[in-house]
Amino acid sequence: MPQRPDQPADHAPDGLPQTFEFERPSKTRRKQQAHDLQALGEALVALPPSRLKDVPMPEALRDAIAQYRRTRSFEGQRRQLQYVGKQMRFADEGPLREAVDAFKLGSAKDTLTLHETERWRDELVASDDALTRWAGEFPGSDLQRLRSLVRAARKDAAAAPEQRNGRGYRELFQFIKPWLGDAAGQPAHDRGEHHDDEEEPDDE
């Protein structure tokens, strides 16, 4: 009896060609994907332009984001944001999400540095022990200037509320901040110098 040849791999047992069915995403899944892209688009338009300059994306998406920034009316922004979400379908999500995540991480580090600066300022004004600890942690800082700033801040704190101008606190804050930024792995500014464009919380 002749041996039956093996059936081809692409045929079913009955000799008919094998068919493959590709499962389409469910309607719920498609809606979730659209929602995720829309949320990513909202995060992108909130980024500073400098953060998006070198991020790879289709020109249509880049133009849509630029148009959103130029739009002033609420309704116009709403419609343009929907258009941004549609253009997101043709973009590689990876670099876009990386840009958003990097910005969020940077903002978190900035907030941490701000709180640490406030803590050091308050402790330096309150106690000479803090001066000793500062000198141990930041031996390269201008300790003579730091002591002068601390004295000015203490003098301001001891004055009557109506006589306080807050300058001593502000200058001490500006001295401390770049050193803590450098310790946190962030670019340090010119240490000890006051920069008018830097923000700090208002003193109570």
PDB file of N, CA and C in Angstrom, residues 17-106:
ATOM      1  N   PRO A  17      -7.409  24.799   2.073  1.00  0.00           N
ATOM      2  CA  PRO A  17      -6.411  25.756   2.572  1.00  0.00           C
ATOM      3  C   PRO A  17      -6.749  26.238   3.973  1.00  0.00           C
ATOM      4  N   GLN A  18      -5.709  26.376   4.813  1.00  0.00           N
ATOM      5  CA  GLN A  18      -5.887  26.846   6.188  1.00  0.00           C
ATOM      6  C   GLN A  18      -6.169  28.347   6.175  1.00  0.00           C
ATOM      7  N   THR A  19      -7.153  28.781   6.888  1.00  0.00           N
ATOM      8  CA  THR A  19      -7.463  30.206   6.995  1.00  0.00           C
ATOM      9  C   THR A  19      -7.129  30.683   8.398  1.00  0.00           C
ATOM     10  N   PHE A  20      -6.666  31.926   8.488  1.00  0.00           N
ATOM     11  CA  PHE A  20      -6.305  32.514   9.782  1.00  0.00           C
ATOM     12  C   PHE A  20      -7.208  33.707  10.048  1.00  0.00           C
ATOM     13  N   GLU A  21      -7.680  33.803  11.256  1.00  0.00           N
ATOM     14  CA  GLU A  21      -8.520  34.926  11.648  1.00  0.00           C
ATOM     15  C   GLU A  21      -7.753  35.792  12.636  1.00  0.00           C
ATOM     16  N   PHE A  22      -7.709  37.089  12.346  1.00  0.00           N
ATOM     17  CA  PHE A  22      -7.040  38.031  13.242  1.00  0.00           C
ATOM     18  C   PHE A  22      -8.094  38.707  14.113  1.00  0.00           C
ATOM     19  N   GLU A  23      -7.852  38.630  15.392  1.00  0.00           N
ATOM     20  CA  GLU A  23      -8.825  39.189  16.328  1.00  0.00           C
ATOM     21  C   GLU A  23      -8.707  40.709  16.357  1.00  0.00           C
ATOM     22  N   ARG A  24      -9.787  41.383  16.072  1.00  0.00           N
ATOM     23  CA  ARG A  24      -9.784  42.832  16.112  1.00  0.00           C
ATOM     24  C   ARG A  24      -9.973  43.321  17.547  1.00  0.00           C
ATOM     25  N   PRO A  25      -9.379  44.487  17.866  1.00  0.00           N
ATOM     26  CA  PRO A  25      -9.596  45.022  19.215  1.00  0.00           C
ATOM     27  C   PRO A  25     -11.078  45.273  19.450  1.00  0.00           C
ATOM     28  N   SER A  26     -11.519  45.019  20.649  1.00  0.00           N
ATOM     29  CA  SER A  26     -12.920  45.238  20.970  1.00  0.00           C
ATOM     30  C   SER A  26     -13.236  46.733  20.946  1.00  0.00           C
ATOM     31  N   LYS A  27     -14.512  47.040  20.893  1.00  0.00           N
ATOM     32  CA  LYS A  27     -14.930  48.441  20.881  1.00  0.00           C
ATOM     33  C   LYS A  27     -14.470  49.149  22.147  1.00  0.00           C
ATOM     34  N   THR A  28     -14.552  48.452  23.271  1.00  0.00           N
ATOM     35  CA  THR A  28     -14.105  49.038  24.534  1.00  0.00           C
ATOM     36  C   THR A  28     -12.613  49.330  24.502  1.00  0.00           C
ATOM     37  N   ARG A  29     -11.848  48.386  23.935  1.00  0.00           N
ATOM     38  CA  ARG A  29     -10.400  48.573  23.846  1.00  0.00           C
ATOM     39  C   ARG A  29     -10.049  49.749  22.941  1.00  0.00           C
ATOM     40  N   ARG A  30     -10.767  49.870  21.835  1.00  0.00           N
ATOM     41  CA  ARG A  30     -10.501  50.984  20.917  1.00  0.00           C
ATOM     42  C   ARG A  30     -10.813  52.320  21.579  1.00  0.00           C
ATOM     43  N   LYS A  31     -11.890  52.360  22.351  1.00  0.00           N
ATOM     44  CA  LYS A  31     -12.236  53.596  23.052  1.00  0.00           C
ATOM     45  C   LYS A  31     -11.174  53.953  24.081  1.00  0.00           C
ATOM     46  N   GLN A  32     -10.640  52.934  24.764  1.00  0.00           N
ATOM     47  CA  GLN A  32      -9.600  53.185  25.760  1.00  0.00           C
ATOM     48  C   GLN A  32      -8.327  53.702  25.098  1.00  0.00           C
ATOM     49  N   GLN A  33      -7.979  53.116  23.951  1.00  0.00           N
ATOM     50  CA  GLN A  33      -6.796  53.578  23.227  1.00  0.00           C
ATOM     51  C   GLN A  33      -6.954  55.025  22.778  1.00  0.00           C
ATOM     52  N   ALA A  34      -8.146  55.366  22.287  1.00  0.00           N
ATOM     53  CA  ALA A  34      -8.405  56.745  21.864  1.00  0.00           C
ATOM     54  C   ALA A  34      -8.326  57.700  23.050  1.00  0.00           C
ATOM     55  N   HIS A  35      -8.844  57.255  24.190  1.00  0.00           N
ATOM     56  CA  HIS A  35      -8.784  58.080  25.407  1.00  0.00           C
ATOM     57  C   HIS A  35      -7.337  58.294  25.844  1.00  0.00           C
ATOM     58  N   ASP A  36      -6.534  57.239  25.784  1.00  0.00           N
ATOM     59  CA  ASP A  36      -5.125  57.347  26.174  1.00  0.00           C
ATOM     60  C   ASP A  36      -4.367  58.309  25.261  1.00  0.00           C
ATOM     61  N   LEU A  37      -4.637  58.231  23.966  1.00  0.00           N
ATOM     62  CA  LEU A  37      -3.978  59.134  23.023  1.00  0.00           C
ATOM     63  C   LEU A  37      -4.398  60.577  23.263  1.00  0.00           C
ATOM     64  N   GLN A  38      -5.682  60.770  23.575  1.00  0.00           N
ATOM     65  CA  GLN A  38      -6.164  62.122  23.851  1.00  0.00           C
ATOM     66  C   GLN A  38      -5.486  62.688  25.099  1.00  0.00           C
ATOM     67  N   ALA A  39      -5.350  61.849  26.133  1.00  0.00           N
ATOM     68  CA  ALA A  39      -4.690  62.291  27.364  1.00  0.00           C
ATOM     69  C   ALA A  39      -3.223  62.621  27.110  1.00  0.00           C
ATOM     70  N   LEU A  40      -2.566  61.820  26.281  1.00  0.00           N
ATOM     71  CA  LEU A  40      -1.173  62.095  25.937  1.00  0.00           C
ATOM     72  C   LEU A  40      -1.074  63.401  25.155  1.00  0.00           C
ATOM     73  N   GLY A  41      -2.032  63.637  24.266  1.00  0.00           N
ATOM     74  CA  GLY A  41      -2.048  64.891  23.520  1.00  0.00           C
ATOM     75  C   GLY A  41      -2.205  66.091  24.440  1.00  0.00           C
ATOM     76  N   GLU A  42      -3.062  65.973  25.461  1.00  0.00           N
ATOM     77  CA  GLU A  42      -3.242  67.059  26.426  1.00  0.00           C
ATOM     78  C   GLU A  42      -1.951  67.328  27.193  1.00  0.00           C
ATOM     79  N   ALA A  43      -1.237  66.264  27.530  1.00  0.00           N
ATOM     80  CA  ALA A  43       0.035  66.437  28.231  1.00  0.00           C
ATOM     81  C   ALA A  43       1.075  67.092  27.326  1.00  0.00           C
ATOM     82  N   LEU A  44       1.055  66.767  26.051  1.00  0.00           N
ATOM     83  CA  LEU A  44       2.028  67.334  25.112  1.00  0.00           C
ATOM     84  C   LEU A  44       1.835  68.832  24.931  1.00  0.00           C
ATOM     85  N   VAL A  45       0.580  69.264  24.757  1.00  0.00           N
ATOM     86  CA  VAL A  45       0.350  70.694  24.529  1.00  0.00           C
ATOM     87  C   VAL A  45       0.675  71.513  25.773  1.00  0.00           C
ATOM     88  N   ALA A  46       0.744  70.861  26.943  1.00  0.00           N
ATOM     89  CA  ALA A  46       1.076  71.569  28.180  1.00  0.00           C
ATOM     90  C   ALA A  46       2.583  71.716  28.377  1.00  0.00           C
ATOM     91  N   LEU A  47       3.386  70.999  27.584  1.00  0.00           N
ATOM     92  CA  LEU A  47       4.838  71.083  27.726  1.00  0.00           C
ATOM     93  C   LEU A  47       5.359  72.398  27.161  1.00  0.00           C
ATOM     94  N   PRO A  48       6.445  72.929  27.732  1.00  0.00           N
ATOM     95  CA  PRO A  48       7.087  74.108  27.139  1.00  0.00           C
ATOM     96  C   PRO A  48       7.572  73.779  25.727  1.00  0.00           C
ATOM     97  N   PRO A  49       7.510  74.730  24.810  1.00  0.00           N
ATOM     98  CA  PRO A  49       7.965  74.475  23.434  1.00  0.00           C
ATOM     99  C   PRO A  49       9.390  73.934  23.364  1.00  0.00           C
ATOM    100  N   SER A  50      10.250  74.377  24.278  1.00  0.00           N
ATOM    101  CA  SER A  50      11.640  73.911  24.257  1.00  0.00           C
ATOM    102  C   SER A  50      11.745  72.415  24.503  1.00  0.00           C
ATOM    103  N   ARG A  51      10.757  71.858  25.208  1.00  0.00           N
ATOM    104  CA  ARG A  51      10.767  70.422  25.497  1.00  0.00           C
ATOM    105  C   ARG A  51      10.343  69.585  24.291  1.00  0.00           C
ATOM    106  N   LEU A  52       9.634  70.192  23.365  1.00  0.00           N
ATOM    107  CA  LEU A  52       9.133  69.459  22.201  1.00  0.00           C
ATOM    108  C   LEU A  52       9.982  69.660  20.964  1.00  0.00           C
ATOM    109  N   LYS A  53      10.888  70.622  21.023  1.00  0.00           N
ATOM    110  CA  LYS A  53      11.638  71.013  19.830  1.00  0.00           C
ATOM    111  C   LYS A  53      12.348  69.838  19.184  1.00  0.00           C
ATOM    112  N   ASP A  54      12.981  68.988  19.973  1.00  0.00           N
ATOM    113  CA  ASP A  54      13.782  67.893  19.428  1.00  0.00           C
ATOM    114  C   ASP A  54      13.093  66.535  19.512  1.00  0.00           C
ATOM    115  N   VAL A  55      11.820  66.518  19.908  1.00  0.00           N
ATOM    116  CA  VAL A  55      11.090  65.250  20.006  1.00  0.00           C
ATOM    117  C   VAL A  55      10.580  64.858  18.618  1.00  0.00           C
ATOM    118  N   PRO A  56      10.917  63.650  18.131  1.00  0.00           N
ATOM    119  CA  PRO A  56      10.450  63.241  16.797  1.00  0.00           C
ATOM    120  C   PRO A  56       8.945  63.029  16.766  1.00  0.00           C
ATOM    121  N   MET A  57       8.308  63.629  15.775  1.00  0.00           N
ATOM    122  CA  MET A  57       6.866  63.471  15.590  1.00  0.00           C
ATOM    123  C   MET A  57       6.509  63.911  14.176  1.00  0.00           C
ATOM    124  N   PRO A  58       5.382  63.457  13.646  1.00  0.00           N
ATOM    125  CA  PRO A  58       4.957  63.909  12.320  1.00  0.00           C
ATOM    126  C   PRO A  58       4.756  65.423  12.299  1.00  0.00           C
ATOM    127  N   GLU A  59       5.048  66.037  11.170  1.00  0.00           N
ATOM    128  CA  GLU A  59       4.910  67.488  11.064  1.00  0.00           C
ATOM    129  C   GLU A  59       3.461  67.922  11.271  1.00  0.00           C
ATOM    130  N   ALA A  60       2.520  67.080  10.852  1.00  0.00           N
ATOM    131  CA  ALA A  60       1.106  67.423  11.035  1.00  0.00           C
ATOM    132  C   ALA A  60       0.768  67.548  12.519  1.00  0.00           C
ATOM    133  N   LEU A  61       1.340  66.671  13.342  1.00  0.00           N
ATOM    134  CA  LEU A  61       1.110  66.741  14.783  1.00  0.00           C
ATOM    135  C   LEU A  61       1.791  67.971  15.369  1.00  0.00           C
ATOM    136  N   ARG A  62       3.004  68.238  14.930  1.00  0.00           N
ATOM    137  CA  ARG A  62       3.727  69.416  15.432  1.00  0.00           C
ATOM    138  C   ARG A  62       2.959  70.700  15.089  1.00  0.00           C
ATOM    139  N   ASP A  63       2.434  70.756  13.866  1.00  0.00           N
ATOM    140  CA  ASP A  63       1.659  71.929  13.450  1.00  0.00           C
ATOM    141  C   ASP A  63       0.368  72.049  14.259  1.00  0.00           C
ATOM    142  N   ALA A  64      -0.251  70.905  14.555  1.00  0.00           N
ATOM    143  CA  ALA A  64      -1.497  70.921  15.329  1.00  0.00           C
ATOM    144  C   ALA A  64      -1.252  71.448  16.739  1.00  0.00           C
ATOM    145  N   ILE A  65      -0.131  71.053  17.339  1.00  0.00           N
ATOM    146  CA  ILE A  65       0.213  71.541  18.678  1.00  0.00           C
ATOM    147  C   ILE A  65       0.497  73.038  18.639  1.00  0.00           C
ATOM    148  N   ALA A  66       1.224  73.475  17.617  1.00  0.00           N
ATOM    149  CA  ALA A  66       1.525  74.905  17.481  1.00  0.00           C
ATOM    150  C   ALA A  66       0.244  75.719  17.304  1.00  0.00           C
ATOM    151  N   GLN A  67      -0.694  75.181  16.532  1.00  0.00           N
ATOM    152  CA  GLN A  67      -1.966  75.877  16.327  1.00  0.00           C
ATOM    153  C   GLN A  67      -2.753  75.953  17.625  1.00  0.00           C
ATOM    154  N   TYR A  68      -2.697  74.905  18.435  1.00  0.00           N
ATOM    155  CA  TYR A  68      -3.376  74.922  19.732  1.00  0.00           C
ATOM    156  C   TYR A  68      -2.829  76.050  20.598  1.00  0.00           C
ATOM    157  N   ARG A  69      -1.521  76.233  20.591  1.00  0.00           N
ATOM    158  CA  ARG A  69      -0.912  77.289  21.407  1.00  0.00           C
ATOM    159  C   ARG A  69      -1.339  78.681  20.932  1.00  0.00           C
ATOM    160  N   ARG A  70      -1.617  78.806  19.646  1.00  0.00           N
ATOM    161  CA  ARG A  70      -2.025  80.111  19.117  1.00  0.00           C
ATOM    162  C   ARG A  70      -3.515  80.388  19.333  1.00  0.00           C
ATOM    163  N   THR A  71      -4.271  79.345  19.622  1.00  0.00           N
ATOM    164  CA  THR A  71      -5.716  79.496  19.798  1.00  0.00           C
ATOM    165  C   THR A  71      -6.020  80.034  21.190  1.00  0.00           C
ATOM    166  N   ARG A  72      -6.894  81.017  21.267  1.00  0.00           N
ATOM    167  CA  ARG A  72      -7.174  81.667  22.548  1.00  0.00           C
ATOM    168  C   ARG A  72      -8.540  81.295  23.131  1.00  0.00           C
ATOM    169  N   SER A  73      -9.534  81.060  22.291  1.00  0.00           N
ATOM    170  CA  SER A  73     -10.869  80.771  22.813  1.00  0.00           C
ATOM    171  C   SER A  73     -10.938  79.355  23.381  1.00  0.00           C
ATOM    172  N   PHE A  74     -11.776  79.192  24.388  1.00  0.00           N
ATOM    173  CA  PHE A  74     -11.926  77.884  25.029  1.00  0.00           C
ATOM    174  C   PHE A  74     -12.453  76.854  24.042  1.00  0.00           C
ATOM    175  N   GLU A  75     -13.490  77.234  23.283  1.00  0.00           N
ATOM    176  CA  GLU A  75     -14.079  76.299  22.332  1.00  0.00           C
ATOM    177  C   GLU A  75     -13.089  75.955  21.224  1.00  0.00           C
ATOM    178  N   GLY A  76     -12.342  76.957  20.774  1.00  0.00           N
ATOM    179  CA  GLY A  76     -11.336  76.705  19.744  1.00  0.00           C
ATOM    180  C   GLY A  76     -10.254  75.761  20.227  1.00  0.00           C
ATOM    181  N   GLN A  77      -9.830  75.933  21.471  1.00  0.00           N
ATOM    182  CA  GLN A  77      -8.823  75.031  22.033  1.00  0.00           C
ATOM    183  C   GLN A  77      -9.371  73.618  22.179  1.00  0.00           C
ATOM    184  N   ARG A  78     -10.643  73.517  22.555  1.00  0.00           N
ATOM    185  CA  ARG A  78     -11.252  72.189  22.711  1.00  0.00           C
ATOM    186  C   ARG A  78     -11.248  71.438  21.382  1.00  0.00           C
ATOM    187  N   ARG A  79     -11.664  72.132  20.321  1.00  0.00           N
ATOM    188  CA  ARG A  79     -11.695  71.486  19.006  1.00  0.00           C
ATOM    189  C   ARG A  79     -10.282  71.146  18.522  1.00  0.00           C
ATOM    190  N   GLN A  80      -9.351  72.063  18.760  1.00  0.00           N
ATOM    191  CA  GLN A  80      -7.986  71.818  18.304  1.00  0.00           C
ATOM    192  C   GLN A  80      -7.354  70.668  19.068  1.00  0.00           C
ATOM    193  N   LEU A  81      -7.704  70.539  20.346  1.00  0.00           N
ATOM    194  CA  LEU A  81      -7.174  69.435  21.140  1.00  0.00           C
ATOM    195  C   LEU A  81      -7.683  68.100  20.615  1.00  0.00           C
ATOM    196  N   GLN A  82      -8.920  68.070  20.160  1.00  0.00           N
ATOM    197  CA  GLN A  82      -9.448  66.852  19.545  1.00  0.00           C
ATOM    198  C   GLN A  82      -8.673  66.519  18.273  1.00  0.00           C
ATOM    199  N   TYR A  83      -8.328  67.547  17.524  1.00  0.00           N
ATOM    200  CA  TYR A  83      -7.554  67.333  16.300  1.00  0.00           C
ATOM    201  C   TYR A  83      -6.155  66.818  16.632  1.00  0.00           C
ATOM    202  N   VAL A  84      -5.571  67.350  17.697  1.00  0.00           N
ATOM    203  CA  VAL A  84      -4.267  66.845  18.149  1.00  0.00           C
ATOM    204  C   VAL A  84      -4.376  65.359  18.465  1.00  0.00           C
ATOM    205  N   GLY A  85      -5.465  64.982  19.162  1.00  0.00           N
ATOM    206  CA  GLY A  85      -5.666  63.576  19.492  1.00  0.00           C
ATOM    207  C   GLY A  85      -5.763  62.696  18.257  1.00  0.00           C
ATOM    208  N   LYS A  86      -6.413  63.189  17.211  1.00  0.00           N
ATOM    209  CA  LYS A  86      -6.513  62.416  15.966  1.00  0.00           C
ATOM    210  C   LYS A  86      -5.145  62.253  15.305  1.00  0.00           C
ATOM    211  N   GLN A  87      -4.340  63.308  15.338  1.00  0.00           N
ATOM    212  CA  GLN A  87      -3.011  63.233  14.734  1.00  0.00           C
ATOM    213  C   GLN A  87      -2.084  62.309  15.516  1.00  0.00           C
ATOM    214  N   MET A  88      -2.406  62.097  16.795  1.00  0.00           N
ATOM    215  CA  MET A  88      -1.594  61.203  17.622  1.00  0.00           C
ATOM    216  C   MET A  88      -1.615  59.774  17.092  1.00  0.00           C
ATOM    217  N   ARG A  89      -2.652  59.410  16.346  1.00  0.00           N
ATOM    218  CA  ARG A  89      -2.760  58.041  15.830  1.00  0.00           C
ATOM    219  C   ARG A  89      -1.637  57.714  14.849  1.00  0.00           C
ATOM    220  N   PHE A  90      -1.070  58.736  14.235  1.00  0.00           N
ATOM    221  CA  PHE A  90      -0.043  58.518  13.219  1.00  0.00           C
ATOM    222  C   PHE A  90       1.370  58.730  13.766  1.00  0.00           C
ATOM    223  N   ALA A  91       1.485  58.894  15.068  1.00  0.00           N
ATOM    224  CA  ALA A  91       2.787  59.173  15.685  1.00  0.00           C
ATOM    225  C   ALA A  91       3.270  57.980  16.491  1.00  0.00           C
ATOM    226  N   ASP A  92       4.567  57.902  16.676  1.00  0.00           N
ATOM    227  CA  ASP A  92       5.168  56.898  17.554  1.00  0.00           C
ATOM    228  C   ASP A  92       5.016  57.394  18.989  1.00  0.00           C
ATOM    229  N   GLU A  93       4.255  56.658  19.788  1.00  0.00           N
ATOM    230  CA  GLU A  93       3.967  57.110  21.149  1.00  0.00           C
ATOM    231  C   GLU A  93       5.210  57.145  22.037  1.00  0.00           C
ATOM    232  N   GLY A  94       6.169  56.257  21.777  1.00  0.00           N
ATOM    233  CA  GLY A  94       7.312  56.112  22.671  1.00  0.00           C
ATOM    234  C   GLY A  94       8.031  57.413  22.983  1.00  0.00           C
ATOM    235  N   PRO A  95       8.580  58.109  21.981  1.00  0.00           N
ATOM    236  CA  PRO A  95       9.302  59.359  22.260  1.00  0.00           C
ATOM    237  C   PRO A  95       8.416  60.430  22.894  1.00  0.00           C
ATOM    238  N   LEU A  96       7.139  60.430  22.541  1.00  0.00           N
ATOM    239  CA  LEU A  96       6.231  61.428  23.097  1.00  0.00           C
ATOM    240  C   LEU A  96       6.004  61.187  24.584  1.00  0.00           C
ATOM    241  N   ARG A  97       5.790  59.929  24.957  1.00  0.00           N
ATOM    242  CA  ARG A  97       5.602  59.612  26.375  1.00  0.00           C
ATOM    243  C   ARG A  97       6.891  59.862  27.162  1.00  0.00           C
ATOM    244  N   GLU A  98       8.028  59.576  26.552  1.00  0.00           N
ATOM    245  CA  GLU A  98       9.302  59.835  27.223  1.00  0.00           C
ATOM    246  C   GLU A  98       9.469  61.321  27.516  1.00  0.00           C
ATOM    247  N   ALA A  99       9.070  62.169  26.569  1.00  0.00           N
ATOM    248  CA  ALA A  99       9.181  63.614  26.774  1.00  0.00           C
ATOM    249  C   ALA A  99       8.289  64.075  27.921  1.00  0.00           C
ATOM    250  N   VAL A 100       7.070  63.535  27.976  1.00  0.00           N
ATOM    251  CA  VAL A 100       6.142  63.902  29.046  1.00  0.00           C
ATOM    252  C   VAL A 100       6.659  63.412  30.392  1.00  0.00           C
ATOM    253  N   ASP A 101       7.125  62.157  30.447  1.00  0.00           N
ATOM    254  CA  ASP A 101       7.619  61.590  31.702  1.00  0.00           C
ATOM    255  C   ASP A 101       8.850  62.337  32.197  1.00  0.00           C
ATOM    256  N   ALA A 102       9.741  62.714  31.281  1.00  0.00           N
ATOM    257  CA  ALA A 102      10.953  63.438  31.674  1.00  0.00           C
ATOM    258  C   ALA A 102      10.599  64.793  32.263  1.00  0.00           C
ATOM    259  N   PHE A 103       9.604  65.450  31.693  1.00  0.00           N
ATOM    260  CA  PHE A 103       9.193  66.755  32.212  1.00  0.00           C
ATOM    261  C   PHE A 103       8.580  66.611  33.601  1.00  0.00           C
ATOM    262  N   LYS A 104       7.755  65.584  33.795  1.00  0.00           N
ATOM    263  CA  LYS A 104       7.149  65.355  35.109  1.00  0.00           C
ATOM    264  C   LYS A 104       8.218  65.062  36.155  1.00  0.00           C
ATOM    265  N   LEU A 105       9.217  64.268  35.774  1.00  0.00           N
ATOM    266  CA  LEU A 105      10.292  63.943  36.702  1.00  0.00           C
ATOM    267  C   LEU A 105      11.065  65.197  37.077  1.00  0.00           C
ATOM    268  N   GLY A 106      11.336  66.039  36.073  1.00  0.00           N
ATOM    269  CA  GLY A 106      12.047  67.281  36.347  1.00  0.00           C
ATOM    270  C   GLY A 106      11.261  68.191  37.265  1.00  0.00           C
TER     271      GLY A 106
END
